[in-house]
Every structure is written in structure tokens, then in C-alpha cells.
């Protein structure tokens, strides 16, 4: 067996190569030109001239380009002649016997690709084929030389046809359709083709579909679905492409399923033929294998998302789909063309077979002769094989012959068919197209991916923006808060500084005013500030004063005497007419005597004072720890010290209580002692009464018994300040009761208290007096009278003491008074500005609003707030500098109620609000 490579059968490459005539020429072309055939193909040198050399030499053909875009852009059309191989079947048993005495009618020269058909014993015709396969040629070799190139073309996207033509029994089915179940080497072209296809395609991207049909008496039957027994041929009007849309198309994934399909098809073919009472050799069998390959699609696969994102959609070339169709045709036996003498059905059948096969012959003849008309439409066979002959298909024909000389005619006819077929030129065209569907699918997926990615990024972006926004807002609000706090602090500080400096300036201004106004007074007060002179100093001072007075009196007496003398002298010359002068002198005398009387009275007072001071000095020496700063007025003198004094004098060692004493002696008796001539008795009596008055239970009794009048009487007397201090304390205690307050007022108490206030220097006396007046200040009914009788002035006068106890009582009195006024203003019974302001209390109030003694400060703050509640006072308060104090109270006061009151007052008064706005102060 010659082992030629299959490529010698097909010498063209599919694309771009030029078909060259076989190089294995018979003889040497350069020396044996005369033997060249009419196409210039060399004839064998040993061939006789007479013997016909039946060889169709392939015309040299160049690549012809098809119009671009016919199938796939720029696909080239390549000329491809129909290749024809001849296969000789070995002698079968019958032939071995029947033809034993006869020589074979054919003689093969495979290495020369020639076949000699014996005409007679001495003559034969020689034919040249593309391949000559002897009876020993293996199925594998037959596949490789006949079908493999076609299969390769199909895999590359061309249509391909492998067809077997020959007399029944010569091995067409053997060559094409053997399944090789027992012996794999016996597998025919169909099985091997599919094997080749499966090993060359990608299971992922490529598909293989199969249809299996039979054409019998111009009827197409589906061998994969016997019920489908009349399939029509559909021709595309535009392209002329022929298809069988009614045929079953089965997609197969592997060789095994294909073999199964073939087996089913064969079984159906057998069944169909049995039914029709015919043989398989009388029908044409078509195996149609569609190979759909995504060629460039693999190259363009989107391997990763990175490719997409980096290259974008520019990478999206449509994948190219190559659709190669392999048609394997097992034709009906060709002998029927010649032996159509049968009758009846057989005749019809023969006609049909004849029709198809002779139509095929005619077409091939026409194509071989380059005839203008090719009668393709004459039969279904030729219509189905339109693409295989003279079309775009790569076509390979194997003609099968038997060796028997008895069938020489059929053999010759088969050979002639093959020879003519060799002349048929096809234009191979690659069947490729852009896979827009797949591209669109891919693009859709890609769009979905990109959309999802985009959404993800957008979401991430939005989240990020949101995060940054929140962060920024947080930072802004933090900064704003910090800023606002800092601003508030700064503003507060500035306002406080501002207030402080204005206040200082005002204070300075007021100080200056005061300085200018009363230089001499300051001197006096300085002297007073020097502190309490000691008892002895005072005594000597008073002695001096007394001496002075005595001297003055003496001087006055002297002057009177002188004046009397002068009068007497002057009377002598002018006695008669000097009545007017006498009257004047008498008047002067009276005046002088009155003055003397006054002076004498003063001397008496001074003597009393002296004796009192002497007594006090001795008491101070004997009781240095005596309390003088008791909280209540009970503490005028302690009860114990009073008792001590009293009972020391009694010298009986008993110590009965004050109440015992008062029970023992009787209230009236004690009160009568207040008017005793003995100053000592009076002092003791007033102390007892004061102590009694400190107890609420006794107050009524004291008043009823006329104690109040007696006490007031004591205030009226100038004789002794101790008595007045104690008496004032008692009055103060009694003045805690509203009824008593009115009584005190009715009896001219306020005048007496005012007098005492102006006379007294002892802070404790002042404290008692101030306390009494302060109590009276808390009575709503007494306001006007209190003021008109000098109560307020008296209070203010007492501040000269500067003793905190006195100041505290003064402040209390002012606060009480202011409270009553504000109440009256609210009730509408009081109009006009405050009497306190009228009486000049404001400067002291403002000065002491921030007194370091909390009790004083508290009273003054309250007084200010009450004054400020009455709008009519606002202007005075502002001009008096009280506004600053109110602002301070509204901010700093430790008592919440006072602070709130100040705030409320400041914000409710239009005058204050305007002033605060003017001063740019916020409350
Ligand atoms: P056809 O299909 O042309 O009518 P078949 O393929 O049915 O002929 O072959 C007829 C007989 O010849 C079958 O029994 C087959 O096995 C046998 N045969 C055909 N070709 C060969 C061959 N090359 N070698 C051996 N046996 C063959
Ligand atoms: Mg057959």
C-alpha cells in the first residue's frame, strides 16, 4: 500500500494558496512533452498513443477573491476542484468463484494514480484520478485521503461534501457508513469524520448538530424521526442557499452519541426500506453535520474584569462564527441507470433513481463543460447537492468499483462519472459571520457588570460624600460651639470689665464731688473715725467743756453786770426821755437771762453726762466682757448682768428671775420706777422693762400698763444715753407688733427716735434706734407719716456710725420701706417716685449694694430690686448708678430669688432695657 500523505490529494491550502498541478507527473515533462494531455498534464511515457488517456487535468486556478462582506469581511474565495478517488473492492466469495477463470477488468497503478480499464485482452483505457485506492487500502487511509481534507475545511468554516458513487455492492456504504463496532479499524468515513471534528472543537464554544435523511423516489425522509417522511427543500431567494428546515437537528456532544444516532438512523433506514419494500441501495442517504465554531470568539474572550475596565468596550469586536457543513452522501447504486428495464414499481423506482442520478450526471457534465446552464433544479438530489458541485463546497468523491469483468459496463460508467466530476470546479467560500447575537449577549453581560460596578462605585462615592459631609458638619458645629463659647466668655469678660471701670469712674467722681462739697466735714468724720475715745479722755474733754461753759457763764454774768452798770450810768443823764432805750435794754436783759438759763441747763446735762460716763467707765472696768453685740434686742444687757447688778445691790444672795421680780414687785411699780428721781433706779428699771419687752408675752402687758409711753418719755429726756439706749431697745422690741407700731407713731415715737438717732453716738444706741425705725418701716400704713416725721432721714443719719450692726438695721429698714412702697405701687396706692429717693437714700443704697457684710448686702440688694420695680424710679436709679448694681445682682447674687427678681426687673422695665441697650449690656 502506498502511504502517500493525504495532502497529496489536496494540494491547495485553503486560503491564499495557488492550486498547482500534481508534481508527480507521468514521465519527465521536460523530455516528454509530446505525451502531455490537452491540459498540459503529462501522460505516462509507457502509454500508447492509441490507448485513450482518460484524464481530466485540473485547470490551474488562481485565488479569486470574493466580494468582501459576502461572508465575513474579507473572506477569500478559493477555487477548489472536485477531488475524485477510486476505490476497488476486493473480490468477494461469489466473484472468487464466478470470475475465477477471468482476469479482473481493472488494473490499478496507485503510485501513478492510474486505473486501467480493460477493454479486451489487448487493449485498455487508462484513467488518472486524484487518488487510486486498491482493494488493500485500509479504511483509515481511505478516510485520510478522501475525507480528512474536507473535514479540515469544514472545521475552518467551509462547506464540505464527501460522496460515494458506484454500483450497488461495490462498497459505498462500507466506505462511508461502517460503524466499526467490533473492529474499530473498520470504521467508515462518517464515524472518523465526527471523531476528527470532536477532537478539534471546543466543547465550550462550538456546537455540532446532525441531521440524517434519506432521499427515495424524490421524497426526503427523516432518518432521525421516521414520522417526518416528506421534508421539503427550502431555497433562500437571495443567496440561493438550500436548507431543510423540517429535518430533525440533533446536537451531539461526543462520539458515542453520534454513533448511537447513526445506529438509530440506520435502523430507521432499514425499517423505512422494509416498509417501502425496497433496499437501502435504492435510496440516497444524507448525513448532514453542521459545525458551528466561535473562532475569534475564543481569542477575544473576556478573560478578566481588568481587561474590561482597562481596555473599555473598544475590545468588543464581534466574535466570528464559522459554520462549516459537512455532507456525507451515500448515493443509490448507479447500476440502475443502465438496468432500468424493471417493471411496475421497480420501473418507477428506477426512473426516480435514474432521474436523480442522471440529473446529477447531467449537472456534472454541464459543470465540467463549463456549460451556461446547469440543470440543478431537475431533481431533489441535484438541488440538495447544489453547493457540492459548482458551489462553494470542498467536495471529495469516492467512486467505488468492483473487480468483476461481468460488471465492466457499470464500472466503466462509474469511472466516466468520476472523470467528469474531476472537472467540476467549485469556489470555496468560508462561511463565517459576525456573531452579533453572542456579542450582544456578551455586551449585555458586560453592561450588567459595568452597571453593577458603576452602581457599587456610585454607592461608595455617595457613602463617602455623606461621610465627609457628616464629618464636616460635625467639625463645623464643634467649631461654632467653641467659637460661641469663647465669644460669650469674651463678651462677659468685656462687659464685666466695662461695668467695673464705669463703676470705678463713677465712684471716683462721687468721691470727688463729696470732697469738693465738704472738706471740713471730712475732717470731723476723720476725727470720729479715730475711734471711741476712752472713758477718761471723754471725761477730761467734758470737764474741759464744762470749765469752758463755766467760764462763759462767768463772762456772761460779768457782761450782764457791766451792762447793768452801763444802764445805770446812762439812765442818770437821760432818765426823763430815755424810755425807748430802757425797753431795749430790758429786752436784751431778758434775752441774756434766757441764754443764761439755757447754758445752765446745758451745764446740768453735761454734768449728767459726766456722771453717766463716770458710771459707765467704772462698769466697763468691772465687766469688761459684757456683751454688746447680741443678735436680738434682748441682748441690750444680759439678764444675768442685770440681775447681778440688782441683786448685788440687794445683797441678800438670792437670784430671782426678771419675771419673779416683776411678779414680786408688779409691772406698775417697775414702770413707775422709770420716773424715779434717782438715775440709778431709773437705769435698773428700764433694763428690767427692756428685758421684759424682749419677751412677746410681756409686750401687751407692758403696753397696757403704759410702759410704752414711759419708755418714749425716757427717749425724750436728754439726761442719760444709757437710759435712752435701753429704752430704744425696749421700744424696738415692742415695735415688732403692728398695733404697737401704730401706737408708737401716734405717741410721736418716730420724732423721739429721730432725735435720739441724731444725738446718740454709741453704736449700740444707734443700733437700737435703727432697729426700732426699721420695724416701723415695715408697716404699710405708716409710710408717709414715717417719712414726714423724719424717720428716713433719721435712718440715713445713723449710717455715720459705720458700725455694721447699725448699718445692718438701717439696710433692713430701707429694704422694709422699699418693699412696702413697691407693694403700694403695685396696688396702685402709691404714685410718684420713691420717698427713699426723695429723702436721698439712693447714694447710700448704691454704695452698699455690694457691702462685704452679707446681711447688709442682702437687705440693700432687696431694697434696690424693690425700688427698681417701680418704673417711676428707673431714671433716678440709672442716674444714681444703681443700674450697675442691678446688673451685678442679676448675675452674681448668690440668692436665686433675688437674682431672678433683678433679672425680671431689668428686662421688664422699658427704661432699663433702653439703657442697657445703649450701654450694650446683655442681661
Ligand atoms: P454498496 O453499498 O455499494 O451496495 P456495500 O458496502 O454494501 O456495497 O458492500 C457490499 C459487500 O461488499 C459488503 O458485504 C461489504 O462488506 C463488502 N465490501 C465492500 N467493500 C469492501 C472492501 N473494501 N473490503 C472488504 N469488503 C468489502
Ligand atoms: Mg450501500
CSV table of C-alpha atoms and ligand atoms in Angstrom, one decimal, residues 172-173 280-281 330, ligand 2:
chain,number,residue,atom,x,y,z
A,172,UNK,CA,-20.1,2.7,-0.9
A,173,UNK,CA,-21.7,2.1,2.5
A,280,UNK,CA,-31.1,0.8,1.1
A,281,UNK,CA,-29.1,0.7,-2.1
A,330,UNK,CA,-24.2,7.6,0.2
B,2,LIG,MG1,-25.0,0.7,0.3
